[in-house]
């Protein structure tokens, strides 16, 4: 927490190296979050860059809040920006018929030493989950990614999504039910 | 005793998040119901599979972001101009609570036999603590947490910053000493001081002695304390002085200054930064004049950094534009114009005005040739101003 605060103070003084450190620390989770929301690598990269440009511009107004995590603030910006941009695209994929991309296979290969069969199965599963996520309503998708994929506590997910904790819980459960239906083999 | 097991229970059970008693009940239900058991296995299998998702692609390299920052540099809005920070709405301003209180206030008002003015409108104010309501000659503290019907001409003031909800759409924060005259639900007049407004979409106007500030659905600050109109926009859009401001932009204009025609972009420019200096010789100090010039017709307010938070840098590149080095200018290297860099406060740059700082860098070059020099003025925490590149010839 203190390291994050120090980084932000340096960024407020215009320190690009500090900003690079912040990016190396939080770029991957923000990219992962946005990627799971939109299931499009190039789009998620653009969104991630936009989010950190906004972070740089807004850094001057950042003030430490006792007990608040910097990641919550970053995810709030990512959610706000990503949400708007993704809504504009309003892209919906289908579970069936999504081709298995080489990118998905390559990322599955990064996951560890596995046989080619397992690797393909994992890649196919990832592709199915990504596509099924796109089949969820944006509200359910956001909560599911925050809670189940990012593993954030309900309270932090609520703060990022700007909704009460109870709503986060009910949406997470509703997303589970919907995903289970979408991911059934016969779906 | 058996309990009805929901999907959320199954998820919580699979994640190991149930208390012991609930866990035992869910386990019992799963054991007794084959369909529920299959459902649980499916849920647990999915949760495990979500954990085993391959990693998402990495973010783009920082170099790409760095280049975007450079490109963004000159236009970046400066959010730090908002000196009255947005505060979290107090709990009592929760929309549902506010709506309930407004309704209660309205009912109480209707139920009482208090004399009613013919001009009585239906505009309700939900004041925060410390707010004073001035009606005619009479000033009285507005009762906190109770809705008050306000009349055209009522004035709100306070001795310390105070908040209020005006009607259903406007949340405002008055700074100590500010005076805000209510006209109707869509118009108020700021007579003195500064105030912060958050307005839900719809018409709303803040009148000032310098002209109206019209809201286009936004949050913004209006400040009259310096005798000039100072509008800073946090988000959304605002129309003021014939221009449209968007998030991060700020207008500072006294009534004697006519704003430019056209959109805000025409005048909301940073001052230009000019580097002047003649040829240099190897091994000799390089003397440069850095000039901040306001080419707009609007008063610009520049943060004047202290020496401790020094704010000028020089960037040198070769003739092809390839960066060579970036050096901060040290206080001791200022040979003229130091008064501009006085500690604290802000420096005003009126239309056409310039500020010059002359610097002398001891022998920065090690070989002759032509170099491109750009100066950067960047107070701490601000995006700053970057000059155009100026060629500097270095002779043997």
XYZ file of C-alpha atoms in Angstrom:
583
model
C 0.000 0.000 0.000
C 2.776 2.390 0.983
C 4.707 1.451 -2.134
C 1.635 2.334 -4.200
C 1.294 5.657 -2.416
C 4.953 6.457 -3.013
C 4.538 5.620 -6.671
C 1.537 7.910 -6.975
C 3.334 10.780 -5.250
C 6.193 10.407 -7.696
C 3.786 10.230 -10.612
C 2.155 13.429 -9.390
C 5.567 15.037 -9.692
C 5.687 13.902 -13.327
C 8.014 10.932 -12.805
C 7.672 8.675 -15.853
C 9.771 5.921 -14.296
C 7.330 5.704 -11.430
C 4.527 5.540 -13.966
C 6.332 2.701 -15.716
C 6.554 0.852 -12.392
C 2.856 1.388 -11.827
C 2.155 0.100 -15.309
C 4.265 -2.995 -14.853
C 2.459 -3.718 -11.603
C -1.116 -2.987 -12.608
C -1.033 -3.172 -16.411
C -1.488 -6.980 -16.458
C -4.554 -7.106 -14.157
C -6.179 -4.155 -15.924
C -5.509 -5.775 -19.306
C -6.862 -9.097 -18.042
C -9.981 -7.415 -16.698
C -10.641 -5.548 -19.945
C -9.824 -8.567 -22.063
C -12.324 -10.706 -20.188
C -14.919 -7.990 -20.645
C -14.472 -7.640 -24.408
C -12.734 -10.893 -25.500
C -10.732 -8.993 -28.100
C -6.999 -8.747 -27.629
C -6.336 -5.697 -29.805
C -9.315 -3.813 -28.430
C -8.304 -4.673 -24.867
C -4.764 -3.403 -25.539
C -6.143 -0.100 -26.817
C -8.460 0.178 -23.832
C -5.620 -0.584 -21.423
C -3.517 2.156 -22.954
C -6.414 4.609 -22.767
C -7.024 3.707 -19.147
C -3.429 4.419 -18.166
C -3.434 7.678 -20.108
C -6.431 8.642 -18.011
C -4.598 7.526 -14.894
C -1.654 9.772 -15.788
C -3.922 12.736 -16.396
C -5.975 12.142 -13.271
C -2.973 11.428 -11.048
C -2.740 15.055 -9.957
C -6.164 14.781 -8.371
C -5.489 11.478 -6.615
C -5.416 11.572 -2.836
C -4.749 8.570 -0.603
C -7.832 7.385 1.236
C -7.153 5.364 4.389
C -8.057 1.744 3.835
C -8.656 2.166 0.099
C -6.541 0.217 -2.343
C -4.988 1.858 -5.361
C -6.126 -1.097 -7.465
C -9.750 -0.201 -6.696
C -9.216 3.277 -8.111
C -7.507 1.856 -11.196
C -10.253 -0.697 -11.753
C -12.855 2.034 -11.337
C -11.226 3.990 -14.145
C -10.884 0.811 -16.216
C -14.483 -0.114 -15.600
C -15.771 3.352 -16.410
C -13.774 3.708 -19.611
C -13.982 0.065 -20.702
C -17.692 -0.096 -20.018
C -18.434 2.889 -22.205
C -16.224 1.760 -25.052
C -17.389 -1.842 -24.974
C -21.004 -0.735 -24.837
C -20.372 1.296 -27.985
C -19.231 -1.791 -29.787
C -22.055 -3.833 -28.317
C -20.465 -6.945 -29.625
C -21.966 -10.269 -28.794
C -20.408 -13.593 -29.656
C -22.049 -16.968 -29.499
C -20.819 -19.953 -27.625
C -21.146 -22.216 -30.598
C -19.311 -21.498 -33.773
C -16.498 -19.402 -32.310
C -13.383 -20.500 -34.175
C -10.462 -21.540 -32.016
C -7.933 -18.830 -32.662
C -4.210 -19.373 -32.748
C -3.925 -16.652 -30.125
C -6.022 -18.658 -27.685
C -3.945 -21.752 -28.317
C -0.716 -19.818 -27.886
C -1.893 -18.426 -24.557
C -3.000 -21.840 -23.454
C 0.484 -23.051 -24.298
C 1.937 -20.418 -21.977
C 0.068 -21.955 -19.107
C 2.531 -24.712 -18.375
C 3.893 -28.017 -19.527
C 0.943 -29.952 -20.894
C 0.347 -32.379 -23.695
C -1.057 -31.022 -26.947
C -4.447 -32.582 -26.217
C -4.750 -30.883 -22.842
C -3.498 -27.672 -24.320
C -6.150 -27.712 -27.016
C -8.830 -28.611 -24.488
C -7.766 -25.725 -22.281
C -7.682 -23.342 -25.224
C -11.107 -24.489 -26.310
C -12.442 -24.060 -22.788
C -10.995 -20.553 -22.564
C -12.535 -19.691 -25.887
C -15.894 -21.031 -24.780
C -15.737 -19.077 -21.529
C -14.746 -15.873 -23.330
C -17.582 -16.316 -25.793
C -20.064 -17.256 -23.076
C -19.075 -14.144 -21.129
C -20.002 -12.105 -24.163
C -23.386 -13.799 -24.059
C -24.048 -12.379 -20.596
C -25.633 -9.002 -20.088
C -22.967 -6.326 -19.452
C -24.012 -5.984 -15.794
C -23.644 -9.700 -15.095
C -20.426 -9.920 -17.102
C -18.802 -7.094 -15.163
C -19.616 -8.637 -11.793
C -18.614 -12.123 -12.883
C -15.224 -10.953 -14.165
C -14.532 -8.951 -11.006
C -15.626 -11.616 -8.552
C -14.982 -14.956 -10.181
C -12.167 -14.251 -12.642
C -10.283 -11.494 -10.800
C -11.190 -13.009 -7.442
C -11.890 -9.634 -5.827
C -13.779 -9.507 -2.529
C -17.466 -8.616 -2.871
C -16.925 -5.255 -1.184
C -14.178 -4.215 -3.586
C -16.160 -5.424 -6.598
C -19.110 -3.391 -5.306
C -16.954 -0.301 -5.015
C -15.632 -0.710 -8.548
C -19.011 -1.489 -10.084
C -20.712 1.260 -8.086
C -23.447 -1.018 -6.755
C -24.318 -2.407 -3.311
C -22.593 -5.548 -2.050
C -25.874 -7.455 -2.023
C -26.377 -6.668 -5.697
C -22.883 -7.931 -6.453
C -23.703 -11.220 -4.744
C -26.991 -11.676 -6.551
C -25.482 -10.752 -9.914
C -22.549 -13.101 -9.377
C -24.982 -15.926 -8.672
C -27.152 -15.010 -11.657
C -24.067 -14.904 -13.888
C -23.061 -18.348 -12.638
C -26.449 -19.770 -13.546
C -26.441 -18.143 -16.978
C -22.874 -19.245 -17.721
C -23.579 -22.773 -16.618
C -26.424 -22.864 -19.110
C -24.296 -21.358 -21.869
C -21.376 -23.695 -21.235
C -23.315 -26.940 -21.123
C -22.036 -29.301 -23.824
C -25.466 -29.402 -25.447
C -25.772 -25.594 -25.484
C -33.768 -29.852 9.403
C -33.341 -29.589 5.644
C -33.095 -26.198 3.924
C -33.809 -25.040 0.419
C -30.451 -24.978 -1.358
C -29.957 -22.225 -3.889
C -27.393 -21.939 -6.636
C -25.564 -19.349 -4.550
C -25.327 -21.912 -1.750
C -23.739 -24.392 -4.118
C -21.217 -21.819 -5.325
C -20.389 -20.810 -1.762
C -20.061 -24.495 -0.800
C -17.734 -25.134 -3.761
C -15.636 -22.122 -2.795
C -15.537 -23.265 0.836
C -17.191 -20.033 1.925
C -20.089 -21.416 3.991
C -20.160 -21.351 7.789
C -20.022 -24.788 9.412
C -23.726 -25.088 10.142
C -24.824 -24.019 6.668
C -22.179 -26.254 5.120
C -23.544 -29.253 6.983
C -27.078 -28.470 5.838
C -26.015 -28.037 2.209
C -23.969 -31.244 2.318
C -26.977 -33.062 3.739
C -29.218 -31.741 0.954
C -26.675 -32.677 -1.719
C -26.374 -36.154 -0.279
C -30.131 -36.640 -0.307
C -30.877 -35.283 -3.782
C -29.222 -36.830 -6.871
C -30.209 -33.906 -9.110
C -28.771 -31.419 -6.645
C -25.600 -33.510 -6.462
C -25.181 -33.366 -10.237
C -25.793 -29.627 -10.152
C -23.180 -29.213 -7.430
C -20.612 -31.231 -9.366
C -21.244 -29.089 -12.414
C -20.888 -25.849 -10.433
C -17.717 -27.037 -8.719
C -16.309 -28.211 -12.041
C -16.933 -24.827 -13.606
C -15.407 -22.930 -10.730
C -12.303 -25.064 -11.003
C -12.240 -24.504 -14.736
C -12.519 -20.717 -14.311
C -9.457 -20.898 -12.106
C -7.649 -22.832 -14.811
C -8.309 -20.331 -17.579
C -5.158 -19.571 -19.564
C -3.627 -16.193 -18.793
C -5.011 -13.188 -20.613
C -2.690 -11.533 -23.149
C -0.121 -9.156 -21.658
C -0.721 -5.409 -21.855
C 1.009 -3.472 -24.624
C 4.645 -2.530 -23.884
C 5.227 0.602 -21.852
C 7.101 2.208 -24.770
C 3.800 2.449 -26.636
C 2.139 4.135 -23.679
C 5.156 6.400 -23.242
C 4.890 7.542 -26.853
C 1.167 8.156 -26.404
C 1.943 10.259 -23.325
C 4.341 12.394 -25.344
C 1.726 12.915 -28.015
C -0.856 13.642 -25.340
C 1.376 16.007 -23.469
C 0.482 19.314 -25.031
C -3.269 18.785 -24.938
C -3.573 17.020 -21.608
C -6.167 18.695 -19.433
C -5.076 19.740 -16.005
C -7.493 18.324 -13.482
C -5.566 19.754 -10.578
C -7.149 23.157 -11.181
C -10.143 21.947 -9.244
C -9.291 23.392 -5.900
C -12.584 22.526 -4.267
C -12.444 18.756 -4.442
C -15.462 16.660 -5.110
C -16.594 15.180 -1.870
C -18.386 11.928 -1.422
C -22.076 12.542 -0.945
C -22.934 12.210 2.736
C -25.108 9.280 3.625
C -28.152 11.383 4.053
C -27.800 12.428 0.442
C -28.341 8.889 -0.719
C -30.904 9.380 -3.515
C -33.524 7.220 -1.802
C -33.044 8.906 1.549
C -33.062 12.307 -0.125
C -36.240 11.456 -2.028
C -37.917 10.200 1.164
C -36.930 13.329 3.071
C -38.096 15.580 0.269
C -41.429 13.793 0.206
C -41.714 13.954 3.990
C -40.900 17.640 3.956
C -43.498 18.280 1.307
C -46.164 16.395 3.247
C -45.316 18.203 6.484
C -45.409 21.523 4.690
C -48.820 20.771 3.228
C -50.146 19.547 6.557
C -49.173 22.645 8.521
C -51.076 25.903 8.568
C -48.005 28.014 8.017
C -48.720 31.121 5.994
C -47.873 30.608 2.381
C -46.559 33.175 0.063
C -48.324 33.556 -3.224
C -44.996 33.231 -4.877
C -44.321 29.988 -3.078
C -42.833 27.558 -5.539
C -42.450 23.844 -5.179
C -38.654 23.940 -5.127
C -37.371 22.056 -2.125
C -33.983 22.429 -0.572
C -32.417 19.717 1.532
C -29.735 21.654 3.386
C -26.627 20.257 5.015
C -25.270 21.467 8.327
C -24.109 25.050 8.565
C -26.184 26.439 5.721
C -27.902 29.788 6.293
C -31.080 30.767 4.521
C -31.563 34.507 4.030
C -35.123 35.558 3.182
C -35.650 39.279 2.890
C -33.920 40.925 5.843
C -34.000 37.794 7.897
C -31.208 35.260 8.065
C -31.740 31.974 9.849
C -29.974 28.655 9.906
C -31.592 26.233 7.520
C -32.697 23.163 9.486
C -30.298 20.380 8.590
C -31.868 17.126 7.414
C -35.285 18.704 6.845
C -36.602 19.755 3.478
C -37.293 23.464 3.156
C -39.370 25.077 0.444
C -37.395 27.947 -1.045
C -38.674 31.074 -2.716
C -37.306 33.057 -5.592
C -34.884 35.563 -4.063
C -33.860 33.409 -1.121
C -30.115 33.476 -0.555
C -27.981 30.630 0.718
C -24.802 31.417 2.551
C -22.530 29.768 5.107
C -19.600 30.443 7.408
C -17.964 27.139 6.620
C -18.298 24.862 3.580
C -21.818 23.467 3.454
C -23.696 21.149 1.158
C -27.257 21.045 -0.060
C -29.522 19.278 -2.480
C -31.572 21.709 -4.527
C -34.613 20.089 -6.075
C -34.045 16.689 -7.546
C -31.214 17.467 -9.891
C -28.685 19.762 -8.271
C -26.228 19.008 -5.545
C -24.139 21.970 -4.481
C -21.312 22.747 -2.091
C -20.883 26.351 -1.001
C -17.510 27.501 0.185
C -17.333 29.621 3.324
C -18.563 33.137 2.574
C -20.235 32.260 -0.711
C -23.664 33.764 -1.467
C -26.001 31.950 -3.786
C -29.359 33.458 -4.750
C -32.095 31.030 -5.725
C -34.212 32.040 -8.673
C -35.881 28.827 -9.675
C -35.130 25.146 -10.127
C -33.173 25.909 -13.261
C -31.344 29.062 -12.310
C -29.332 30.367 -9.396
C -27.001 33.339 -9.129
C -23.633 33.160 -7.468
C -23.201 36.604 -5.934
C -19.905 36.019 -4.164
C -17.368 33.345 -3.328
C -17.216 29.980 -4.955
C -19.488 27.021 -5.278
C -19.343 23.514 -6.624
C -22.247 22.069 -8.588
C -23.182 18.576 -9.631
C -26.120 18.629 -11.961
C -28.099 15.808 -13.440
C -28.924 16.248 -17.115
C -31.300 19.056 -17.885
C -31.247 22.835 -18.067
C -29.455 24.646 -15.261
C -27.731 27.991 -15.179
C -25.508 29.762 -12.687
C -25.700 33.523 -13.157
C -22.688 35.648 -12.234
C -21.787 39.300 -12.606
C -19.606 38.212 -15.536
C -22.370 36.379 -17.349
C -24.132 33.074 -17.027
C -22.553 29.647 -16.811
C -24.900 27.210 -18.465
C -24.866 23.573 -17.559
C -25.033 20.826 -20.093
C -25.167 18.018 -17.515
C -22.044 18.084 -15.428
C -20.029 18.892 -12.312
C -18.129 22.124 -12.085
C -16.846 24.898 -9.870
C -17.522 28.615 -10.207
C -15.189 30.958 -8.361
C -15.602 34.739 -8.153
C -13.206 35.445 -5.305
C -10.477 37.013 -7.414
C -12.863 39.410 -9.112
C -12.735 37.358 -12.296
C -14.970 34.550 -13.452
C -13.213 31.257 -12.885
C -14.981 28.123 -14.060
C -13.411 24.677 -13.755
C -15.181 21.633 -15.146
C -14.721 18.205 -13.544
C -16.847 16.218 -15.933
C -19.549 16.822 -18.471
C -19.859 20.096 -20.348
C -20.508 23.701 -19.419
C -21.144 26.765 -21.541
C -19.624 30.015 -20.302
C -18.612 33.271 -21.938
C -19.782 32.048 -25.324
C -17.637 28.914 -25.151
C -18.204 25.317 -24.352
C -15.905 23.749 -21.788
C -15.461 20.051 -21.324
C -13.962 17.965 -18.558
C -10.643 19.222 -17.230
C -10.949 22.628 -18.872
C -10.985 25.902 -17.083
C -11.982 29.424 -17.998
C -10.519 32.394 -16.161
C -11.829 35.654 -17.578
C -12.496 39.056 -16.058
C -15.447 41.029 -17.342
C -13.075 43.337 -19.225
C -11.798 40.490 -21.347
C -13.814 39.535 -24.341
C -13.560 35.836 -25.009
C -12.645 34.672 -28.470
C -15.298 33.589 -30.866
C -15.751 29.922 -31.449
C -15.359 26.862 -29.347
C -13.425 26.536 -26.152
C -10.516 24.948 -27.946
C -9.847 28.299 -29.616
C -8.937 29.952 -26.370
C -8.274 27.123 -24.007
C -4.717 26.802 -25.072
C -1.685 26.624 -22.971
C 0.758 29.475 -23.344
C 3.319 28.872 -26.009
C 6.855 28.226 -24.859
C 9.599 29.673 -26.996
C 13.290 28.911 -26.841
C 15.595 31.685 -28.032
C 19.376 31.708 -28.211
C 22.208 32.130 -30.664
C 24.936 29.753 -31.804
C 26.978 28.110 -29.100
C 30.625 27.120 -28.901
C 32.003 23.854 -27.704
C 33.195 24.022 -24.144
C 31.372 27.275 -23.452
C 28.155 27.778 -21.512
C 24.911 27.700 -23.498
C 22.608 30.609 -22.796
C 18.927 30.255 -23.673
C 15.837 32.361 -23.153
C 12.662 30.432 -22.355
C 9.635 32.584 -22.981
C 6.084 31.730 -21.919
C 3.717 33.733 -24.041
C -0.061 34.027 -23.781
C -1.288 34.299 -27.333
C -4.921 34.011 -26.343
C -7.327 36.730 -25.256
C -8.025 35.034 -21.951
C -6.298 35.414 -18.646
C -4.197 32.343 -17.970
C -3.143 31.399 -14.506
C 0.178 29.612 -14.355
C 1.354 27.753 -11.327
C 4.577 29.342 -10.179
C 6.719 26.603 -8.700
C 9.205 27.142 -5.958
C 12.849 26.333 -6.485
C 12.373 23.142 -4.502
C 9.885 21.844 -7.052
C 11.674 23.045 -10.103
C 9.851 22.867 -13.338
C 12.004 23.542 -16.400
C 13.706 20.856 -18.406
C 15.618 20.952 -21.660
C 15.418 18.136 -24.188
C 18.186 17.815 -26.737
C 17.946 15.756 -29.900
C 20.198 15.374 -32.916
C 19.332 17.028 -36.223
C 17.206 13.991 -37.132
C 15.149 14.396 -34.001
C 16.610 11.383 -32.216
C 16.638 12.151 -28.478
C 20.085 12.593 -26.927
C 19.504 13.747 -23.404
C 17.092 15.524 -21.084
C 18.393 17.809 -18.373
C 16.589 19.639 -15.595
C 17.502 23.285 -15.187
C 18.895 23.859 -11.741
C 17.988 26.990 -9.781
C 21.597 28.146 -9.917
C 21.422 28.084 -13.723
C 18.743 30.791 -13.818
C 20.489 34.032 -14.683
C 17.378 36.198 -15.190
C 13.636 35.944 -14.613
C 13.871 34.290 -11.245
C 11.034 36.447 -9.900
C 8.638 34.471 -12.062
C 9.609 31.390 -10.131
C 8.715 32.838 -6.774
C 7.733 30.303 -4.165
C 4.090 29.324 -4.022
C 1.066 31.041 -5.489
C 0.220 31.439 -9.115
C 1.332 33.843 -11.790
C -1.192 35.491 -14.032
C -0.500 35.770 -17.708
C -2.774 38.327 -19.278
C -3.448 38.274 -23.003
C -0.283 39.118 -24.882
C 1.854 39.007 -21.746
C 5.096 37.065 -21.564
C 7.333 35.730 -18.858
C 10.984 35.148 -19.617
C 13.522 33.031 -17.866
C 17.145 33.130 -19.010
C 19.192 30.087 -18.244
C 22.846 29.264 -18.667
C 23.898 25.636 -18.931
C 27.628 24.946 -18.490
C 29.020 23.346 -21.669
C 26.298 20.792 -22.410
C 27.773 19.634 -25.756
C 30.768 17.430 -26.440
C 30.822 17.686 -30.238
C 30.003 20.315 -32.817
C 26.899 20.109 -34.963
C 23.266 21.097 -35.031
C 21.036 20.070 -32.189
C 17.312 20.393 -31.685
C 16.315 21.817 -28.331
C 12.882 21.754 -26.737
C 12.023 23.214 -23.376
C 9.524 21.766 -21.010
C 7.769 23.769 -18.301
C 6.193 21.322 -15.921
C 5.266 22.235 -12.361
C 4.847 19.242 -10.093
C 1.732 17.282 -10.857
C 0.820 19.290 -13.958
C 0.943 18.164 -17.544
C 3.021 21.197 -18.505
C 3.935 23.033 -21.675
C 6.358 21.755 -24.281
C 7.961 24.197 -26.695
C 8.509 23.635 -30.384
C 11.943 22.343 -31.312
C 14.548 25.014 -32.001
C 17.795 24.239 -33.816
C 20.968 25.216 -31.991
C 24.221 25.301 -33.874
C 27.271 24.321 -31.885
C 30.592 25.395 -33.381
C 34.132 24.340 -32.624
